[in-house]
Short mmCIF file of C-alpha atoms and ligand atoms in Angstrom, two decimals:
data_model
loop_
_atom_site.label_atom_id
_atom_site.label_comp_id
_atom_site.label_asym_id
_atom_site.label_seq_id
_atom_site.Cartn_x
_atom_site.Cartn_y
_atom_site.Cartn_z
CA MET A 1 34.76 -25.18 -39.46
CA THR A 2 32.30 -21.94 -40.48
CA GLU A 3 29.03 -21.11 -39.52
CA THR A 4 26.21 -19.04 -40.66
CA ARG A 5 23.40 -17.81 -38.69
CA GLY A 6 19.72 -16.12 -39.90
CA THR A 7 21.20 -12.64 -41.13
CA GLY A 8 23.36 -14.23 -43.17
CA GLU A 9 26.50 -13.16 -41.50
CA THR A 10 29.03 -16.06 -40.65
CA ARG A 11 31.49 -16.67 -38.25
CA GLU A 12 34.90 -18.75 -37.31
CA THR A 13 34.43 -21.34 -34.55
CA THR A 14 37.07 -22.70 -33.00
CA THR A 15 36.71 -25.85 -32.13
CA PRO A 16 38.31 -28.73 -34.65
CA GLY A 17 36.78 -31.67 -34.36
CA PHE A 18 33.63 -30.79 -32.68
CA GLY A 19 31.83 -28.15 -34.75
CA HIS A 20 29.32 -30.63 -35.53
CA LEU A 21 28.14 -30.54 -32.37
CA LEU A 22 27.56 -27.45 -31.88
CA ALA A 23 24.43 -25.52 -31.79
CA ARG A 24 24.20 -22.68 -34.31
CA ARG A 25 24.11 -19.93 -31.82
CA THR A 26 27.38 -20.84 -30.41
CA ALA A 27 29.38 -19.36 -32.26
CA TRP A 28 26.68 -16.37 -33.02
CA GLY A 29 27.87 -13.66 -29.68
CA ARG A 30 31.88 -15.27 -29.51
CA SER A 31 34.31 -13.27 -29.48
CA ASP A 32 37.50 -14.05 -27.58
CA ALA A 33 39.54 -10.45 -28.99
CA ILE A 34 39.21 -9.19 -25.63
CA GLY A 35 39.80 -11.80 -23.65
CA ARG A 36 43.15 -12.05 -25.98
CA ILE A 37 45.01 -8.45 -24.80
CA LEU A 38 43.26 -9.23 -21.62
CA ALA A 39 45.17 -12.58 -20.73
CA ALA A 40 48.39 -10.54 -22.34
CA ALA A 41 47.99 -7.54 -20.19
CA ASN A 42 48.63 -10.51 -17.41
CA ALA A 43 51.69 -11.55 -18.19
CA PRO A 44 54.48 -11.02 -16.17
CA GLY A 45 56.42 -7.74 -15.90
CA VAL A 46 53.15 -5.57 -18.06
CA LEU A 47 51.94 -2.62 -16.80
CA SER A 48 47.77 -3.22 -17.01
CA MET A 49 45.86 0.43 -18.04
CA ALA A 50 43.58 -2.27 -20.63
CA GLY A 51 41.00 -4.22 -17.92
CA GLY A 52 37.95 -2.17 -16.38
CA ILE A 53 38.37 -3.19 -13.05
CA PRO A 54 38.62 -1.78 -10.18
CA ALA A 55 41.17 -0.11 -8.32
CA PRO A 56 41.70 -2.79 -5.35
CA ASP A 57 42.12 0.10 -2.75
CA SER A 58 38.82 0.76 -3.55
CA PHE A 59 37.10 -1.77 -1.94
CA PRO A 60 35.60 -1.79 1.42
CA VAL A 61 37.30 -4.53 3.07
CA SER A 62 37.29 -3.54 7.34
CA ARG A 63 33.32 -2.99 6.56
CA LEU A 64 32.57 -6.73 4.34
CA ALA A 65 35.08 -7.75 6.68
CA ALA A 66 32.50 -7.02 9.83
CA VAL A 67 29.66 -7.73 8.41
CA THR A 68 30.25 -10.99 7.00
CA ASP A 69 30.98 -12.05 10.86
CA ARG A 70 27.56 -10.28 11.73
CA VAL A 71 25.53 -11.86 9.14
CA LEU A 72 27.71 -15.63 10.13
CA SER A 73 27.28 -15.53 13.79
CA ARG A 74 23.14 -14.61 13.54
CA SER A 75 22.02 -15.77 10.01
CA ALA A 76 24.16 -18.15 8.56
CA ALA A 77 21.56 -20.84 8.72
CA ALA A 78 19.70 -18.62 5.94
CA ALA A 79 22.78 -16.96 4.63
CA LEU A 80 24.09 -20.50 3.87
CA GLN A 81 21.01 -21.78 2.09
CA TYR A 82 19.59 -21.84 -1.14
CA ALA A 83 17.47 -18.97 -1.96
CA PRO A 84 14.97 -17.78 -4.00
CA THR A 85 15.65 -17.12 -7.67
CA GLU A 86 14.13 -14.30 -7.55
CA GLY A 87 16.66 -12.94 -5.27
CA VAL A 88 17.00 -12.36 -1.17
CA ALA A 89 14.04 -10.28 0.75
CA ALA A 90 16.28 -7.62 1.88
CA MET A 91 18.56 -7.57 -0.91
CA ARG A 92 15.70 -7.09 -2.86
CA GLU A 93 14.75 -4.47 -1.01
CA ALA A 94 18.46 -2.45 -0.90
CA VAL A 95 17.90 -2.51 -4.69
CA ALA A 96 15.06 -1.35 -4.63
CA ALA A 97 15.61 1.61 -2.44
CA ARG A 98 18.33 2.57 -4.66
CA ALA A 99 16.89 2.06 -6.90
CA GLY A 100 14.08 4.55 -6.03
CA GLU A 101 17.12 7.22 -5.05
CA THR A 102 18.26 7.70 -8.26
CA GLY A 103 15.41 6.32 -10.86
CA ALA A 104 11.72 5.86 -10.39
CA ALA A 105 9.83 4.07 -7.39
CA VAL A 106 10.11 0.72 -7.51
CA GLY A 107 8.75 -1.95 -5.16
CA ALA A 108 10.85 -4.99 -4.71
CA GLU A 109 8.39 -6.88 -6.04
CA ARG A 110 10.10 -5.62 -9.25
CA VAL A 111 13.45 -6.47 -8.72
CA MET A 112 15.30 -8.88 -9.30
CA VAL A 113 19.23 -10.05 -7.86
CA THR A 114 21.24 -11.65 -10.57
CA CYS A 115 24.95 -12.02 -10.65
CA GLY A 116 26.36 -9.73 -11.86
CA SER A 117 24.99 -7.33 -15.00
CA GLN A 118 26.04 -9.75 -17.63
CA GLN A 119 23.72 -11.99 -16.43
CA GLY A 120 20.84 -9.50 -15.85
CA LEU A 121 22.13 -8.57 -20.47
CA ASP A 122 22.66 -12.69 -20.62
CA LEU A 123 18.43 -12.87 -19.18
CA VAL A 124 17.27 -10.62 -21.06
CA ALA A 125 18.48 -11.42 -24.72
CA ARG A 126 17.35 -14.76 -24.31
CA THR A 127 13.99 -13.96 -22.90
CA LEU A 128 13.08 -10.90 -25.89
CA LEU A 129 15.15 -11.51 -28.48
CA ASP A 130 14.32 -13.35 -31.19
CA GLU A 131 16.34 -14.75 -34.34
CA GLY A 132 16.64 -11.62 -35.88
CA ASP A 133 15.10 -8.72 -34.36
CA LEU A 134 17.13 -5.87 -34.08
CA VAL A 135 18.30 -4.24 -31.23
CA ALA A 136 20.26 -0.28 -31.34
CA LEU A 137 22.74 0.22 -29.68
CA ASP A 138 25.95 2.96 -29.26
CA ASP A 139 28.65 2.53 -31.75
CA PRO A 140 30.95 1.34 -30.27
CA GLY A 141 29.84 -0.37 -27.91
CA TYR A 142 30.13 -2.44 -24.85
CA LEU A 143 31.94 -5.86 -25.74
CA GLY A 144 30.16 -7.29 -23.73
CA ALA A 145 26.38 -6.70 -24.07
CA VAL A 146 27.73 -7.12 -28.28
CA GLN A 147 28.45 -10.51 -27.42
CA ALA A 148 24.82 -11.27 -25.72
CA PHE A 149 22.43 -9.78 -28.65
CA ARG A 150 24.85 -11.54 -30.86
CA GLY A 151 24.50 -15.17 -29.00
CA ALA A 152 20.61 -14.50 -28.91
CA GLY A 153 20.76 -14.07 -32.36
CA ALA A 154 19.75 -10.51 -32.97
CA GLN A 155 20.89 -8.04 -35.77
CA LEU A 156 22.60 -4.99 -34.24
CA LEU A 157 21.49 -1.77 -35.73
CA PRO A 158 24.52 0.20 -34.31
CA LEU A 159 24.49 4.45 -33.70
CA PRO A 160 26.60 7.01 -33.79
CA THR A 161 27.62 8.89 -30.26
CA ASP A 162 29.10 11.46 -29.03
CA ARG A 163 30.08 13.50 -25.35
CA ASP A 164 26.53 13.28 -24.21
CA GLY A 165 25.63 9.75 -25.20
CA MET A 166 23.84 7.90 -27.75
CA ARG A 167 22.86 9.91 -30.80
CA VAL A 168 19.59 9.75 -29.92
CA ASP A 169 18.15 11.95 -32.92
CA ILE A 170 19.79 9.72 -36.19
CA LEU A 171 17.89 6.82 -33.71
CA GLU A 172 14.56 8.94 -34.83
CA ASP A 173 15.63 9.08 -37.81
CA ARG A 174 16.40 5.47 -38.24
CA LEU A 175 12.90 4.83 -36.45
CA ALA A 176 11.29 7.14 -39.00
CA ALA A 177 11.96 4.87 -41.76
CA GLY A 178 10.51 1.58 -40.15
CA ALA A 179 13.66 0.41 -38.41
CA ARG A 180 12.06 -1.16 -35.83
CA PRO A 181 13.67 -2.83 -32.74
CA LYS A 182 12.87 -4.15 -30.20
CA LEU A 183 15.44 -2.58 -27.50
CA VAL A 184 17.92 -0.20 -27.58
CA TYR A 185 20.66 -0.83 -25.12
CA VAL A 186 22.37 2.55 -22.86
CA VAL A 187 25.66 3.04 -20.68
CA PRO A 188 24.36 6.17 -19.35
CA HIS A 189 26.60 7.48 -17.36
CA PHE A 190 30.57 7.31 -18.31
CA HIS A 191 30.28 5.01 -21.25
CA ASN A 192 32.40 1.70 -21.91
CA PRO A 193 34.42 2.74 -23.37
CA THR A 194 33.87 6.37 -24.79
CA GLY A 195 33.25 8.22 -21.60
CA GLY A 196 29.78 9.86 -23.20
CA VAL A 197 27.14 10.43 -20.71
CA LEU A 198 23.10 10.52 -21.87
CA ASP A 199 22.20 14.41 -21.45
CA GLU A 200 18.72 15.09 -20.26
CA GLU A 201 17.23 15.30 -23.32
CA ARG A 202 18.12 12.64 -24.74
CA ARG A 203 17.21 10.48 -21.60
CA ARG A 204 13.50 11.92 -21.98
CA ALA A 205 13.44 11.88 -26.43
CA LEU A 206 14.60 7.70 -25.58
CA ALA A 207 11.75 7.54 -23.24
CA GLY A 208 9.77 9.36 -25.53
CA LEU A 209 10.20 7.13 -28.04
CA ALA A 210 9.98 4.03 -26.19
CA GLU A 211 6.40 5.05 -25.59
CA ARG A 212 6.24 5.59 -29.17
CA TYR A 213 7.67 3.11 -30.83
CA GLY A 214 6.57 -0.45 -27.43
CA PHE A 215 10.29 -1.03 -27.61
CA LEU A 216 12.20 -1.09 -23.85
CA VAL A 217 15.63 0.46 -23.12
CA VAL A 218 18.02 -1.92 -22.08
CA GLU A 219 20.42 0.74 -19.40
CA ASP A 220 22.92 -0.80 -17.52
CA ASP A 221 24.50 1.59 -14.92
CA PRO A 222 28.01 0.03 -13.79
CA TYR A 223 29.31 3.58 -13.35
CA GLY A 224 26.56 6.18 -12.51
CA ASP A 225 27.95 6.62 -8.99
CA LEU A 226 31.25 6.79 -10.07
CA ALA A 227 30.82 10.86 -11.23
CA PHE A 228 33.52 12.69 -9.50
CA ASP A 229 31.38 15.68 -8.76
CA GLY A 230 29.13 13.63 -7.02
CA GLU A 231 26.18 14.75 -9.94
CA ARG A 232 24.59 12.26 -11.24
CA LEU A 233 21.28 12.05 -13.53
CA PRO A 234 18.15 10.44 -12.67
CA SER A 235 17.51 6.92 -14.77
CA THR A 236 15.73 6.84 -17.63
CA ASP A 237 12.55 5.57 -15.74
CA VAL A 238 11.76 8.51 -14.45
CA HIS A 239 10.31 9.66 -18.15
CA SER A 240 8.80 6.16 -18.78
CA ASP A 241 7.93 2.89 -17.54
CA ARG A 242 9.41 0.62 -20.43
CA VAL A 243 12.85 0.17 -18.72
CA ILE A 244 14.53 -2.48 -17.75
CA ARG A 245 17.76 -0.51 -15.12
CA LEU A 246 20.48 -3.13 -14.45
CA MET A 247 22.10 -1.79 -11.28
CA SER A 248 26.11 -3.43 -11.34
CA LEU A 249 27.80 -3.22 -7.86
CA SER A 250 31.17 -4.13 -9.61
CA LYS A 251 32.66 -0.70 -9.53
CA THR A 252 31.30 0.64 -6.66
CA LEU A 253 31.15 -2.12 -4.20
CA CYS A 254 33.62 -4.94 -5.43
CA PRO A 255 32.90 -7.31 -8.92
CA GLY A 256 34.19 -10.38 -6.53
CA LEU A 257 30.64 -11.21 -5.15
CA ARG A 258 28.65 -11.28 -8.31
CA VAL A 259 25.25 -9.29 -6.79
CA ALA A 260 23.64 -6.85 -8.71
CA GLY A 261 20.25 -5.71 -9.14
CA LEU A 262 17.95 -5.79 -11.93
CA THR A 263 14.35 -3.40 -12.61
CA ALA A 264 11.85 -4.37 -14.84
CA PRO A 265 8.21 -3.69 -15.76
CA ALA A 266 5.86 -5.79 -13.90
CA GLY A 267 5.31 -7.46 -17.07
CA LEU A 268 8.32 -8.79 -17.51
CA ILE A 269 10.10 -9.74 -13.72
CA GLY A 270 8.62 -13.21 -13.89
CA GLU A 271 9.74 -14.17 -17.51
CA LEU A 272 13.58 -13.07 -16.02
CA VAL A 273 13.22 -15.39 -13.42
CA ALA A 274 12.25 -18.22 -14.69
CA ALA A 275 15.38 -17.52 -16.94
CA LYS A 276 17.23 -17.95 -14.62
CA GLN A 277 16.09 -20.64 -12.77
CA SER A 278 16.68 -22.73 -15.85
CA SER A 279 20.38 -20.40 -16.04
CA ASP A 280 21.54 -21.10 -12.17
CA LEU A 281 18.74 -21.14 -10.04
CA GLN A 282 19.95 -18.39 -7.82
CA THR A 283 22.75 -15.21 -6.62
CA ASN A 284 25.04 -16.56 -4.29
CA THR A 285 22.71 -16.26 -0.84
CA PHE A 286 25.59 -15.38 1.25
CA GLY A 287 26.72 -12.46 -1.19
CA GLN A 288 23.14 -11.17 -1.20
CA TYR A 289 23.01 -11.48 2.85
CA VAL A 290 26.50 -10.20 3.30
CA LEU A 291 26.11 -6.94 0.97
CA ALA A 292 22.07 -6.25 2.39
CA GLU A 293 23.83 -5.63 5.76
CA LEU A 294 25.85 -3.25 4.51
CA LEU A 295 23.77 -1.32 1.99
CA GLY A 296 21.83 -1.39 5.20
CA ASP A 297 23.08 0.86 7.32
CA PRO A 298 22.65 4.24 6.13
CA SER A 299 26.06 5.48 6.94
CA PHE A 300 27.59 3.59 4.45
CA LEU A 301 27.28 4.96 0.96
CA PRO A 302 27.73 7.63 0.72
CA ALA A 303 30.35 7.93 3.00
CA HIS A 304 31.41 5.08 0.71
CA LEU A 305 31.12 6.64 -2.18
CA THR A 306 32.57 10.09 -1.42
CA ARG A 307 36.21 7.99 -1.26
CA LEU A 308 35.71 6.62 -4.70
CA ARG A 309 35.11 9.61 -6.30
CA THR A 310 37.96 11.43 -4.20
CA LEU A 311 40.14 8.31 -4.94
CA TYR A 312 39.08 7.91 -8.99
CA GLY A 313 39.56 11.83 -9.70
CA ASP A 314 42.87 11.77 -8.60
CA LYS A 315 43.88 9.50 -10.63
CA ALA A 316 42.07 10.17 -13.22
CA ARG A 317 43.70 13.84 -12.85
CA ALA A 318 47.02 12.88 -12.24
CA THR A 319 46.68 10.59 -15.54
CA ALA A 320 45.21 13.11 -17.42
CA ALA A 321 48.31 15.63 -16.77
CA LEU A 322 50.52 13.36 -17.31
CA LEU A 323 49.59 11.78 -20.76
CA ARG A 324 49.28 15.73 -21.80
CA GLU A 325 53.00 16.49 -20.89
CA ARG A 326 55.09 13.58 -22.46
CA LEU A 327 52.77 12.08 -25.03
CA PRO A 328 51.58 15.09 -26.97
CA TRP A 329 49.74 12.92 -29.93
CA LEU A 330 47.24 11.19 -28.20
CA VAL A 331 44.31 12.82 -27.95
CA PHE A 332 41.41 12.74 -25.50
CA ASP A 333 38.64 14.80 -23.55
CA ASP A 334 38.74 14.89 -20.06
CA PRO A 335 37.16 11.78 -17.99
CA ARG A 336 34.24 13.28 -15.48
CA GLY A 337 33.71 10.01 -14.01
CA GLY A 338 33.97 6.32 -15.29
CA LEU A 339 37.94 4.15 -15.53
CA PHE A 340 38.27 5.11 -19.08
CA PHE A 341 40.21 7.67 -21.57
CA TRP A 342 38.90 6.73 -24.89
CA CYS A 343 41.72 8.09 -27.33
CA THR A 344 42.79 9.00 -30.06
CA VAL A 345 46.15 8.71 -31.80
CA ASP A 346 46.08 11.43 -34.06
CA ASP A 347 49.55 10.45 -35.42
CA PRO A 348 48.85 9.36 -39.32
CA GLN A 349 51.35 6.68 -39.53
CA VAL A 350 50.30 4.80 -36.40
CA THR A 351 46.74 2.69 -35.93
CA SER A 352 45.63 1.60 -31.99
CA ASP A 353 46.47 -2.21 -34.19
CA LEU A 354 50.27 -1.36 -34.36
CA LEU A 355 50.74 1.37 -30.97
CA TYR A 356 49.64 -2.08 -29.04
CA GLU A 357 51.56 -4.64 -30.35
CA HIS A 358 54.36 -1.95 -29.24
CA ALA A 359 53.08 -1.25 -26.51
CA LEU A 360 52.86 -4.94 -25.50
CA ALA A 361 56.65 -5.95 -26.84
CA GLN A 362 57.42 -2.73 -24.39
CA GLY A 363 55.24 -4.33 -21.03
CA ILE A 364 52.29 -1.83 -20.83
CA ALA A 365 49.09 -2.87 -22.19
CA ILE A 366 46.30 -1.21 -24.00
CA VAL A 367 42.96 -1.48 -25.43
CA PRO A 368 42.89 -0.87 -28.91
CA GLY A 369 39.32 0.03 -30.30
CA LYS A 370 38.22 -1.96 -33.12
CA PRO A 371 36.62 -5.02 -30.93
CA PHE A 372 34.10 -1.69 -29.19
CA CYS A 373 33.56 -0.94 -32.83
CA ILE A 374 30.39 -2.45 -34.91
CA GLU A 375 30.65 0.02 -38.02
CA GLN A 376 32.59 3.39 -36.29
CA ASP A 377 36.59 3.22 -37.55
CA GLY A 378 38.15 2.15 -34.89
CA SER A 379 41.75 1.78 -36.40
CA ARG A 380 42.94 5.16 -34.65
CA VAL A 381 40.82 4.88 -31.27
CA LEU A 382 41.80 2.72 -27.94
CA ARG A 383 40.63 2.56 -24.18
CA LEU A 384 42.83 3.22 -21.86
CA SER A 385 42.12 2.63 -17.63
CA PHE A 386 43.42 4.93 -15.33
CA ALA A 387 42.22 3.10 -12.28
CA THR A 388 44.31 0.49 -11.00
CA LEU A 389 48.18 1.71 -11.76
CA ASP A 390 49.75 4.49 -8.69
CA GLU A 391 51.92 7.13 -8.74
CA GLU A 392 55.61 5.67 -9.91
CA GLN A 393 53.49 2.14 -12.03
CA ARG A 394 51.34 5.11 -13.95
CA GLN A 395 55.43 6.47 -14.84
CA GLU A 396 56.40 4.73 -15.92
CA GLY A 397 53.20 3.09 -17.70
CA VAL A 398 53.65 6.61 -20.27
CA SER A 399 56.62 5.83 -20.70
CA ARG A 400 56.73 2.94 -21.80
CA LEU A 401 53.62 3.97 -24.32
CA ALA A 402 56.50 6.90 -25.64
CA ALA A 403 58.37 4.82 -26.62
CA ALA A 404 56.08 2.05 -27.88
CA PHE A 405 54.56 5.13 -30.08
CA ALA A 406 58.31 6.10 -31.12
CA LYS A 407 59.32 2.84 -32.04
CA ALA A 408 55.78 1.81 -34.02
CA ARG A 409 56.10 4.77 -35.97
CA ALA A 410 59.72 4.13 -36.93
CA ASP A 411 58.50 0.69 -37.87
CA ALA A 412 55.80 2.67 -40.20
CA GLY A 413 58.18 5.44 -41.29
C1 LIG B 1 29.21 -1.68 -19.93
C2 LIG B 1 29.14 -2.62 -18.98
N1 LIG B 1 28.03 -3.97 -18.30
C3 LIG B 1 28.09 -4.74 -17.74
C4 LIG B 1 29.58 -5.12 -17.25
C5 LIG B 1 29.94 -6.15 -15.50
O1 LIG B 1 29.29 -5.49 -14.99
P1 LIG B 1 29.14 -6.82 -13.87
O2 LIG B 1 30.51 -7.18 -12.85
O3 LIG B 1 28.03 -6.75 -12.58
O4 LIG B 1 28.33 -8.32 -14.54
C6 LIG B 1 30.55 -4.22 -17.25
C7 LIG B 1 31.58 -4.28 -16.82
O5 LIG B 1 33.12 -3.93 -17.30
C8 LIG B 1 30.65 -2.89 -18.17
O6 LIG B 1 32.00 -2.30 -18.06
#
């Protein structure tokens, strides 16, 4: 069946027999593209450079085991109980402390603990967006955000992006021409998928535009702590109060506990908490106790982040060298942090979709760029993760990609 929404856009639903029962909004944010690609990547024998997942050896397993024991022996009654919707006090304080180290100082009363930043995106979208409202974002963009905003009925204002992040000058032109976004969504460090870092001047300009035009900046920053040189720029919230920060811990600690922080202006936090209450009451109490205890140890995070930056920096450099040596048709900038290469296939005949099909047949999964692209041409771009393969798998994966390219070329020509 086909759904039409307020924006005039139509989409297919995939529920034969039940389509007439679905709410109209059910179809709005729906996209199965990445789900299908990641399912294929998990097939037996397939090596994957597709997922945006952290390396298992990045998880602080022994420290987590020790704090888990401590929490259970000292605080089991509270740690296994229901907790306030806004979050356990110690976790809110830990998030506020981390927010202050990486941006403007905030009190714990402006923090909400969410079930991952993806939930933060959903709550922001549900709380602030009416059908037809405009959201500006980088194109290509993070698909989870696109889904959350579209799911709330928003119209998207895609903006070009480069190595220094969103083209804020183009946003300014669009605002001057009358565009009125409610939200401007940015991934400020090592953008997924492009790897761009929103530079200092653009952060300042964005904050100035937020003040002038009255929109909110949603800053979603899962990768800021993964700069290989350890440098990170302060959050846009040092320049404006009109910023919501989504502070995922998935890439720096582990995604499995589903605990993240969100900071919001004082006038909004209560609305976001109310939206969360109707959604899931609260984030996992036990996970909050464990992570608050871990983050409360001042010796833990700096040493852990140093280890992660070395781990990922080494993987990125080794993968870059191998790709350049073996796959001269793949063009990319060296990542400065994060988990990904954003690449262009420099061949007139081979599209990234064609390469993807052949890569899968050879047993190596990649993500073709089209699902990330809103208006930009995604036909020759693709995302590769360097995070999870070890040395031997990397060699094998790149050999499979070389074979896939040769077959794709033969196929195309
Ligand atoms: C830009 C971006 N935002 C949010 C998320 C989801 O983060 P979380 O695991 O905290 O929900 C991801 C995960 O890949 C991401 O890349």
